[in-house]
Amino acid sequence: GDSVTQTEGLVTLTEGLPVMLNCTYQTIYSNPFLFWYVQHLNESPRLLLKSFTDNKRTEHQGFHATLHKSSSSFHLQKSSAQLSDSALYYCALRNTGNYKYVFGAGTRLKVIA
Amino acid sequence: AQTIHQWPVAEIKAVGSPLSLGCTIKGKSSPNLYWYWQATGGTLQQLFYSITVGQVESVVQLNLSASRPKDDQFILSTEKLLLSHSGFYLCAWRRTDNQDTQYFGPGTRLLVL
């Protein structure tokens, strides 16, 4: 079945440094949707980014990600971390025509002053 | 504007007792609805989805059941709770146009003792 791998459980960064959270996926289908969701403490997840198009950068709220089908990756990046970015980040996959979503284990980002 | 409500906000229940969690969405007709479970410190696991009234598909078996008695209502239930049912239960709805975005409700925190 489909799977999403987020290798880092916890990433701790100093404010102002760049952010990169890894996401790779496995699916037998050729046209997956990839998503990044962010969940702040005691809140519900909300969509941060999504992509369907190969090699096209998508951006939102200072974060960006590019879907690379050749490497099955959708890494999340930001040029400069802010204290308010501290949260749990989930990478997720859904295949076209499918109602099932598969989430990665999540990466907790902790930004310190 | 669409709004999603979940009830109750939190529950403390005994092992072996029944459970019923509810979700309603207002302002959107015929939404795709989802139930997710998030163990403390764990990932988001999709439990059920429903694309129409009376039709529910199970994604994983966790001794839970779901029903969609009305277009805007999604119910999660079990007759006998297990300790492993503790966690955060989230209802979500999905736009079915090109936006392909899931919107999560505020969630219900369940503690089984």
GROMACS .gro file of C-alpha atoms in nm:
model
  226
    1GLY     CA    1   0.000   0.000   0.000
    2ASP     CA    2   0.088   0.367  -0.007
    3SER     CA    3   0.325   0.505   0.254
    4VAL     CA    4   0.476   0.836   0.358
    5THR     CA    5   0.806   0.862   0.541
    6GLN     CA    6   0.919   1.154   0.752
    7THR     CA    7   1.261   1.066   0.883
    8GLU     CA    8   1.294   1.329   1.153
    9GLY     CA    9   1.081   1.301   1.461
   10LEU     CA   10   1.210   1.624   1.611
   11VAL     CA   11   1.394   1.913   1.452
   12THR     CA   12   1.529   2.186   1.678
   13LEU     CA   13   1.645   2.508   1.515
   14THR     CA   14   1.758   2.849   1.619
   15GLU     CA   15   1.540   3.134   1.501
   16GLY     CA   16   1.654   3.271   1.167
   17LEU     CA   17   1.806   2.948   1.040
   18PRO     CA   18   1.662   2.769   0.737
   19VAL     CA   19   1.406   2.493   0.777
   20MET     CA   20   1.400   2.169   0.584
   21LEU     CA   21   1.167   1.886   0.676
   22ASN     CA   22   1.197   1.569   0.475
   23CYS     CA   23   0.914   1.377   0.315
   24THR     CA   24   0.935   1.081   0.081
   25TYR     CA   25   0.655   0.859  -0.034
   26GLN     CA   26   0.579   0.529  -0.197
   27THR     CA   27   0.286   0.461  -0.426
   28ILE     CA   28   0.223   0.252  -0.731
   29TYR     CA   29   0.017   0.528  -0.886
   30SER     CA   30   0.171   0.793  -1.106
   31ASN     CA   31  -0.034   1.098  -1.006
   32PRO     CA   32  -0.039   1.143  -0.631
   33PHE     CA   33  -0.143   1.456  -0.447
   34LEU     CA   34   0.106   1.553  -0.178
   35PHE     CA   35   0.025   1.774   0.117
   36TRP     CA   36   0.188   1.938   0.416
   37TYR     CA   37  -0.031   1.997   0.719
   38VAL     CA   38   0.070   2.194   1.027
   39GLN     CA   39  -0.069   2.136   1.374
   40HIS     CA   40   0.005   2.382   1.651
   41LEU     CA   41  -0.024   2.277   2.012
   42ASN     CA   42  -0.382   2.201   2.116
   43GLU     CA   43  -0.513   2.283   1.771
   44SER     CA   44  -0.636   2.084   1.475
   45PRO     CA   45  -0.425   2.028   1.165
   46ARG     CA   46  -0.459   2.275   0.883
   47LEU     CA   47  -0.335   2.260   0.528
   48LEU     CA   48  -0.008   2.439   0.464
   49LEU     CA   49   0.086   2.332   0.111
   50LYS     CA   50  -0.028   2.094  -0.157
   51SER     CA   51   0.094   1.984  -0.495
   52PHE     CA   52   0.003   1.762  -0.782
   53THR     CA   53   0.243   1.894  -1.043
   54ASP     CA   54   0.587   1.746  -1.089
   55ASN     CA   55   0.882   1.984  -1.044
   56LYS     CA   56   0.665   2.285  -0.968
   57ARG     CA   57   0.738   2.487  -0.654
   58THR     CA   58   0.440   2.569  -0.437
   59GLU     CA   59   0.454   2.837  -0.167
   60HIS     CA   60   0.242   2.953   0.122
   61GLN     CA   61   0.310   3.160   0.431
   62GLY     CA   62   0.684   3.162   0.370
   63PHE     CA   63   0.707   2.786   0.330
   64HIS     CA   64   0.769   2.613   0.000
   65ALA     CA   65   0.791   2.263  -0.138
   66THR     CA   66   0.844   2.100  -0.475
   67LEU     CA   67   0.705   1.764  -0.574
   68HIS     CA   68   0.974   1.553  -0.736
   69LYS     CA   69   0.825   1.236  -0.875
   70SER     CA   70   1.167   1.110  -0.986
   71SER     CA   71   1.277   1.087  -0.625
   72SER     CA   72   0.929   1.052  -0.470
   73SER     CA   73   0.995   1.350  -0.247
   74PHE     CA   74   0.809   1.657  -0.123
   75HIS     CA   75   1.039   1.828   0.126
   76LEU     CA   76   0.918   2.134   0.316
   77GLN     CA   77   1.147   2.436   0.331
   78LYS     CA   78   1.158   2.786   0.469
   79SER     CA   79   1.444   3.030   0.442
   80SER     CA   80   1.427   3.163   0.797
   81ALA     CA   81   1.261   2.993   1.093
   82GLN     CA   82   1.041   3.194   1.330
   83LEU     CA   83   0.943   3.109   1.685
   84SER     CA   84   0.581   3.083   1.570
   85ASP     CA   85   0.676   2.802   1.330
   86SER     CA   86   0.710   2.564   1.624
   87ALA     CA   87   0.451   2.297   1.556
   88LEU     CA   88   0.394   1.943   1.432
   89TYR     CA   89   0.422   1.904   1.056
   90TYR     CA   90   0.265   1.617   0.866
   91CYS     CA   91   0.329   1.513   0.511
   92ALA     CA   92   0.038   1.332   0.349
   93LEU     CA   93  -0.051   1.160   0.022
   94ARG     CA   94  -0.371   1.094  -0.166
   95ASN     CA   95  -0.401   0.929  -0.501
   96THR     CA   96  -0.622   1.066  -0.777
   97GLY     CA   97  -0.972   0.926  -0.761
   98ASN     CA   98  -0.906   0.786  -0.415
   99TYR     CA   99  -1.065   0.902  -0.091
  100LYS     CA  100  -0.791   0.766   0.130
  101TYR     CA  101  -0.523   0.985   0.281
  102VAL     CA  102  -0.197   0.847   0.415
  103PHE     CA  103  -0.009   1.059   0.666
  104GLY     CA  104   0.353   1.039   0.769
  105ALA     CA  105   0.453   1.003   1.132
  106GLY     CA  106   0.499   1.377   1.165
  107THR     CA  107   0.797   1.598   1.242
  108ARG     CA  108   0.794   1.823   1.543
  109LEU     CA  109   0.969   2.151   1.468
  110LYS     CA  110   1.095   2.342   1.768
  111VAL     CA  111   1.235   2.688   1.703
  112ILE     CA  112   1.437   2.844   1.982
  113ALA     CA  113   1.558   3.199   2.034
  114ALA     CA  114  -1.894   3.006   0.517
  115GLN     CA  115  -1.862   2.645   0.616
  116THR     CA  116  -1.832   2.550   0.980
  117ILE     CA  117  -1.756   2.214   1.134
  118HIS     CA  118  -1.850   2.118   1.486
  119GLN     CA  119  -1.756   1.817   1.694
  120TRP     CA  120  -1.907   1.696   2.017
  121PRO     CA  121  -1.825   1.640   2.290
  122VAL     CA  122  -1.511   1.845   2.332
  123ALA     CA  123  -1.364   1.586   2.568
  124GLU     CA  124  -1.466   1.260   2.732
  125ILE     CA  125  -1.335   1.038   3.007
  126LYS     CA  126  -1.482   0.690   2.976
  127ALA     CA  127  -1.437   0.351   3.134
  128VAL     CA  128  -1.305   0.048   2.949
  129GLY     CA  129  -1.597  -0.151   2.815
  130SER     CA  130  -1.837   0.142   2.805
  131PRO     CA  131  -2.002   0.264   2.484
  132LEU     CA  132  -1.900   0.574   2.294
  133SER     CA  133  -2.060   0.807   2.046
  134LEU     CA  134  -1.881   1.105   1.892
  135GLY     CA  135  -2.050   1.346   1.658
  136CYS     CA  136  -1.957   1.579   1.377
  137THR     CA  137  -2.169   1.823   1.183
  138ILE     CA  138  -2.082   2.053   0.899
  139LYS     CA  139  -2.286   2.353   0.806
  140GLY     CA  140  -2.278   2.555   0.488
  141LYS     CA  141  -2.170   2.277   0.255
  142SER     CA  142  -2.400   2.032   0.085
  143SER     CA  143  -2.294   1.674   0.021
  144PRO     CA  144  -1.945   1.706   0.164
  145ASN     CA  145  -1.694   1.424   0.171
  146LEU     CA  146  -1.649   1.349   0.541
  147TYR     CA  147  -1.367   1.179   0.726
  148TRP     CA  148  -1.286   1.049   1.073
  149TYR     CA  149  -0.927   1.050   1.195
  150TRP     CA  150  -0.763   0.927   1.512
  151GLN     CA  151  -0.447   1.067   1.660
  152ALA     CA  152  -0.284   0.886   1.948
  153THR     CA  153  -0.093   1.105   2.190
  154GLY     CA  154   0.232   1.187   2.016
  155GLY     CA  155   0.125   0.979   1.718
  156THR     CA  156   0.038   1.029   1.358
  157LEU     CA  157  -0.300   1.092   1.201
  158GLN     CA  158  -0.476   0.772   1.106
  159GLN     CA  159  -0.773   0.789   0.876
  160LEU     CA  160  -1.051   0.569   1.013
  161PHE     CA  161  -1.353   0.616   0.787
  162TYR     CA  162  -1.474   0.824   0.501
  163SER     CA  163  -1.815   0.895   0.357
  164ILE     CA  164  -1.905   1.053   0.027
  165THR     CA  165  -2.282   1.038   0.066
  166VAL     CA  166  -2.560   0.983   0.318
  167GLY     CA  167  -2.585   0.627   0.438
  168GLN     CA  168  -2.256   0.522   0.283
  169VAL     CA  169  -1.943   0.477   0.495
  170GLU     CA  170  -1.616   0.312   0.404
  171SER     CA  171  -1.376   0.177   0.664
  172VAL     CA  172  -1.005   0.238   0.623
  173VAL     CA  173  -0.870   0.062   0.931
  174GLN     CA  174  -1.021  -0.174   1.182
  175LEU     CA  175  -1.002  -0.039   1.535
  176ASN     CA  176  -1.322  -0.186   1.677
  177LEU     CA  177  -1.502   0.134   1.585
  178SER     CA  178  -1.793   0.200   1.353
  179ALA     CA  179  -1.922   0.506   1.176
  180SER     CA  180  -2.250   0.618   1.029
  181ARG     CA  181  -2.377   0.907   0.825
  182PRO     CA  182  -2.744   0.946   0.911
  183LYS     CA  183  -2.778   1.290   0.751
  184ASP     CA  184  -2.598   1.480   0.479
  185ASP     CA  185  -2.433   1.707   0.734
  186GLN     CA  186  -2.372   1.456   1.014
  187PHE     CA  187  -2.107   1.191   1.076
  188ILE     CA  188  -2.108   0.971   1.386
  189LEU     CA  189  -1.828   0.758   1.528
  190SER     CA  190  -1.917   0.493   1.782
  191THR     CA  191  -1.835   0.171   1.957
  192GLU     CA  192  -2.020  -0.052   2.200
  193LYS     CA  193  -1.711  -0.136   2.405
  194LEU     CA  194  -1.420   0.096   2.455
  195LEU     CA  195  -1.064  -0.029   2.484
  196LEU     CA  196  -0.772   0.146   2.650
  197SER     CA  197  -0.618   0.179   2.305
  198HIS     CA  198  -0.905   0.401   2.193
  199SER     CA  199  -0.769   0.692   2.392
  200GLY     CA  200  -0.657   0.983   2.177
  201PHE     CA  201  -0.773   1.274   1.973
  202TYR     CA  202  -1.055   1.219   1.724
  203LEU     CA  203  -1.084   1.455   1.434
  204CYS     CA  204  -1.359   1.497   1.182
  205ALA     CA  205  -1.274   1.657   0.849
  206TRP     CA  206  -1.449   1.756   0.532
  207ARG     CA  207  -1.303   1.787   0.189
  208ARG     CA  208  -1.373   2.024  -0.090
  209THR     CA  209  -1.442   1.833  -0.407
  210ASP     CA  210  -1.353   2.105  -0.651
  211ASN     CA  211  -0.997   2.163  -0.765
  212GLN     CA  212  -0.889   2.292  -0.426
  213ASP     CA  213  -0.870   1.942  -0.280
  214THR     CA  214  -0.834   2.074   0.070
  215GLN     CA  215  -0.936   1.899   0.391
  216TYR     CA  216  -1.068   2.110   0.676
  217PHE     CA  217  -1.044   1.962   1.021
  218GLY     CA  218  -1.286   2.014   1.305
  219PRO     CA  219  -1.177   2.112   1.657
  220GLY     CA  220  -1.157   1.750   1.765
  221THR     CA  221  -1.265   1.542   2.063
  222ARG     CA  222  -1.016   1.429   2.326
  223LEU     CA  223  -1.095   1.085   2.463
  224LEU     CA  224  -0.937   0.924   2.765
  225VAL     CA  225  -1.026   0.565   2.839
  226LEU     CA  226  -0.949   0.442   3.188
   0.00000   0.00000   0.00000
